[in-house]
Amino acid sequence: MLTRSEHRASRAVGVAALVLIGLALAAPVSVLVSQGAGSGLAGTQGDYLLRITRFTLLQAGLSTLLSVALAVPLARSLARRPSFKGRRWLINLFAVPLALPPLVAALGLLEVWGRNGVANNGLALFGLETPFSIYGLSGILIAHVFFNMPLAARLILPGLERLPPEYWKTAANLGMGGLSLFRLVEWPAMRRSAGGAAGLVFMLCATSFTLVLVLGGGPAATTLEVAIYQALRFDFDPGRAVLLSAIQIGLTLAVMLGLRLISLPTEAGDTKGGATDRPDVARGWRALPDALLIAAAGAFVGAPLVAVIVSGLAADLGRLLSDAQFWRAAGTSLMIGLAAATVSVSLAGLMVRARYSVGEPPASVWLSLLSGLSAAAGSLTLLVPPVVLGAGWFLMLGGGAGQLLAPLSVIVLINALMALPFVIRVIEPAHASAMERNGRLALSLGITGFNRIRQIDIPAMLAPLATGFVFAVALSLGDLGAIALFGSDRIVTLPWLLYQKLGSYRTADAAGLALLLGAATMVLMIIADRLGARLGPASWAGRHQP
Amino acid sequence: MRSFRYLTPALAIFVPLLAGPAISADKTLTVYTYESFVAEWGPGPKIEAAFEADCGCDLKWVGVADGVALLNRLKLEGDRSEAGVVLGLDTNLVAEAKATGLFEAHGLDTAAVSVPGGYSDEVFIPYDYGHFAVIYDSEAIANPPTSLKDLVEGDPEQKIVIQDPRTSTPGLGLLLWMKSVYGDDAAAAWEKLSQRVLTVTPGWSEAYGLFTSGEAPMVLSYTVSPAYHMVAEETERYQAAEFSEGHYLQIEVAGMLAHAPDKDLAREFLAFMMTPGFQNEIPTQNWMMPAAPITMELPQAFSKLVTPEKTFLYSSDEVAENRAAWIEEWLGAMSR
């Protein structure tokens, strides 16, 4: 319920927000295209591009296969054991990797899977001579499974838990064997969400940057995004960066179109009510396979987290906290995070308002275009990954050398756009229900325009706005993609500082820093989650780390 | 180049004290260099103190990943750079650096400088040199490679960490070393060697860190590197492998920028670079050979180092002409 002038204003600012997003996306892409048009394709370069593309697809495909293939039996085991001690705790643990900055997780994975890590030392005890290497494809796969297997399991589990208890009773009465139960009951219930999870995981892995940067190990294990970064920061070869970006955009576009064909699972979160009794499931020692699988998954996800905490506490935190460099980086990170969150929430709010104003169905072609574009704006930012976006701005600003404000603004903008799809998803349903509740009242009280936004609409939506805001801050706080291109001795964020310390092998410092950064983002994510939980599970729809 | 970490952790405590009260000086000289040079365990802090004692100025280091990254950064920044001096390019990059038009002739007398082959240039002044070498952990490797061919064709399970030639001068050095020995067959050799490469790091520091922490038993570094372990850690565990084909030489240079904010100060620093005040810090802080006279005694360990009989060095024009193509070839071979 809006007045006439409010409608006009809503649409106008909606268009303005769209134009801003459009510019933020189109300007760097057009720079990439125009720069790319001028540069030819060297003979051997084609080969290299082909190999990078192939590796990107290969690692994403394998990561997806592994993640989902492990998540299906894991979800099944969890559904079969609905009431063991610590089950809820474990499922919450599975949400942690997503909330963690990839760089922090990479450090934990190195502690566990590195040459001198727990895993290799364990293998050595069994007399295995050849240590396992975390660098290259194997490392990338481990990292991606660490991030995505728990996500997939959380997406698949609700499908099983939603099955009516009668199914299991009947199965028990019929004396159905494990195989036919899986074929006739469990798999059909998991199939859809498993497909959706696979698509999502593939998308996340195909655009993975930080993990490949840290664990890649040379040109043989490089993805498109890392190659774009290297083309700009190593070679300063804009032509190649452009070609790689074009391939990357084409690839994500294809994956996104593919994702439309398979429907995405709706929600991961709500699994706590899953205490359906399972009369078909054997107890006693025959629970062992399930127990082993669940314990192994818990250890696989938990060990790197424990490693981050243990080695972080072992580091000289006092020295780190008294280091001026740390506080400068923390200040920069916080400033960028707050600015990015403000931009993100504002843009999301404007677009949600505009879409509401347009209504269903839209009254004209123009209005339906506005509505459609606002809906697409979120996905558009997924289409152009942060590194590609950054690459365009990087070329436009001449590398941002010697400048401060411009590169900072670009980092803020990129981080804001990264968070945008998720912020919109949080705000939109809350806005709709607030309008339903208060719309008429505001009209009848004659409170309109800014007064209405300030006194009625914003207070009514405080929780979702705060959720979106805190989430955007957390996302920005852990981001390495944008800062990797623009970071310098003058612009240092916490992830950038961590990456540098990791690089120069000041492991103790890096471990302490990782703990602090990880703890900060976790706290923010938990706050966002708590705020979001009050909105009900329908509106707080999953957090997918880009 | 290259200094070592964990030198004396105790030293680190004093660094903030030294840097504590910002010396108010009206003149500032910004020097771009590679990261390991300015690390708290590197030569940077001592050289800074020595130079500031006389110049009445504030010397500001800016460290980037490694030598080639320095050149990339300059190309990016163009004449907007705030740097007065760039320290840490090597002769391989000199022609390309000059072609940017960003550097200016120093106009100094460089008679004090002495490096193998007698390098002399009107724009760049050598400040140290060293031969690249594969350093191995003698506790992990019983039979180290005795030639580059041995390294290429050896057991792929014994890994080496190398640096990226697109960012790092040692990485570029290995690329040129391979080219010197293998010529047109270098791509095939790289493809074979890639199976032994644990990972490719952007800079020397990362690679050497991985090596000393035990992630790999070999690393590309310098013949002088074992001296660090003998002097600072009193161990002969880490040794340089002598290669029968010969070793590639690196001469590290510095030059002043045409857009230096204070050219006299930049020139003063380059002159200082050729004096013992600077050079004395090179052998046991940067762990390279000094390029000008020193007034200290080299530690005993330096007499135990590998001294290559044959030395390779491309002219910088040759490198400038071929670097892009050779890196392309490297990328192609390494991504196979």
PDB file of N, CA, C and O in Angstrom, chain B residues 3 19 25 93 107 142 172 201 220 250 252 302 320:
ATOM      1  N   SER B   3      67.493 -13.125   2.517  1.00  0.00           N
ATOM      2  CA  SER B   3      67.892 -13.254   3.889  1.00  0.00           C
ATOM      3  C   SER B   3      66.988 -14.292   4.512  1.00  0.00           C
ATOM      4  O   SER B   3      66.086 -14.799   3.888  1.00  0.00           O
ATOM      5  N   ALA B  19      62.027   1.537  15.525  1.00  0.00           N
ATOM      6  CA  ALA B  19      61.138   2.244  14.622  1.00  0.00           C
ATOM      7  C   ALA B  19      60.190   3.164  15.392  1.00  0.00           C
ATOM      8  O   ALA B  19      59.524   3.984  14.807  1.00  0.00           O
ATOM      9  N   ALA B  25      61.869  13.958   9.779  1.00  0.00           N
ATOM     10  CA  ALA B  25      62.838  14.428   8.805  1.00  0.00           C
ATOM     11  C   ALA B  25      62.073  15.119   7.708  1.00  0.00           C
ATOM     12  O   ALA B  25      60.958  14.740   7.390  1.00  0.00           O
ATOM     13  N   LEU B  93      66.577  -8.299 -16.224  1.00  0.00           N
ATOM     14  CA  LEU B  93      65.424  -7.419 -16.420  1.00  0.00           C
ATOM     15  C   LEU B  93      65.818  -6.000 -16.820  1.00  0.00           C
ATOM     16  O   LEU B  93      64.948  -5.168 -17.087  1.00  0.00           O
ATOM     17  N   GLY B 107      74.779   8.740 -13.033  1.00  0.00           N
ATOM     18  CA  GLY B 107      75.886   9.681 -13.094  1.00  0.00           C
ATOM     19  C   GLY B 107      76.911   9.537 -11.985  1.00  0.00           C
ATOM     20  O   GLY B 107      77.603  10.491 -11.628  1.00  0.00           O
ATOM     21  N   ALA B 142      69.509 -38.591   0.064  1.00  0.00           N
ATOM     22  CA  ALA B 142      70.848 -39.160   0.197  1.00  0.00           C
ATOM     23  C   ALA B 142      71.693 -38.875  -1.041  1.00  0.00           C
ATOM     24  O   ALA B 142      72.866 -38.547  -0.937  1.00  0.00           O
ATOM     25  N   LEU B 172      62.671 -16.673 -12.612  1.00  0.00           N
ATOM     26  CA  LEU B 172      63.132 -16.322 -13.949  1.00  0.00           C
ATOM     27  C   LEU B 172      64.526 -16.895 -14.189  1.00  0.00           C
ATOM     28  O   LEU B 172      64.851 -17.368 -15.274  1.00  0.00           O
ATOM     29  N   THR B 201      55.732 -20.894  -6.181  1.00  0.00           N
ATOM     30  CA  THR B 201      55.350 -19.776  -5.308  1.00  0.00           C
ATOM     31  C   THR B 201      55.624 -18.447  -6.004  1.00  0.00           C
ATOM     32  O   THR B 201      56.475 -18.374  -6.886  1.00  0.00           O
ATOM     33  N   LEU B 220      64.700 -24.073  -4.982  1.00  0.00           N
ATOM     34  CA  LEU B 220      65.614 -23.268  -5.787  1.00  0.00           C
ATOM     35  C   LEU B 220      66.019 -22.047  -4.975  1.00  0.00           C
ATOM     36  O   LEU B 220      65.171 -21.274  -4.538  1.00  0.00           O
ATOM     37  N   GLN B 250      73.266 -14.569 -10.986  1.00  0.00           N
ATOM     38  CA  GLN B 250      72.364 -13.430 -10.839  1.00  0.00           C
ATOM     39  C   GLN B 250      73.125 -12.245 -10.279  1.00  0.00           C
ATOM     40  O   GLN B 250      73.825 -12.361  -9.266  1.00  0.00           O
ATOM     41  N   GLU B 252      72.211  -8.616  -8.869  1.00  0.00           N
ATOM     42  CA  GLU B 252      71.076  -7.781  -8.482  1.00  0.00           C
ATOM     43  C   GLU B 252      71.468  -6.309  -8.542  1.00  0.00           C
ATOM     44  O   GLU B 252      72.568  -5.931  -8.123  1.00  0.00           O
ATOM     45  N   PHE B 302      81.607 -19.455   4.546  1.00  0.00           N
ATOM     46  CA  PHE B 302      81.640 -19.054   3.139  1.00  0.00           C
ATOM     47  C   PHE B 302      82.717 -19.786   2.345  1.00  0.00           C
ATOM     48  O   PHE B 302      82.647 -19.849   1.122  1.00  0.00           O
ATOM     49  N   ALA B 320      65.191  -9.560 -22.712  1.00  0.00           N
ATOM     50  CA  ALA B 320      64.076  -8.671 -23.027  1.00  0.00           C
ATOM     51  C   ALA B 320      63.361  -9.128 -24.289  1.00  0.00           C
ATOM     52  O   ALA B 320      62.133  -9.100 -24.378  1.00  0.00           O
TER      53      ALA B 320
END
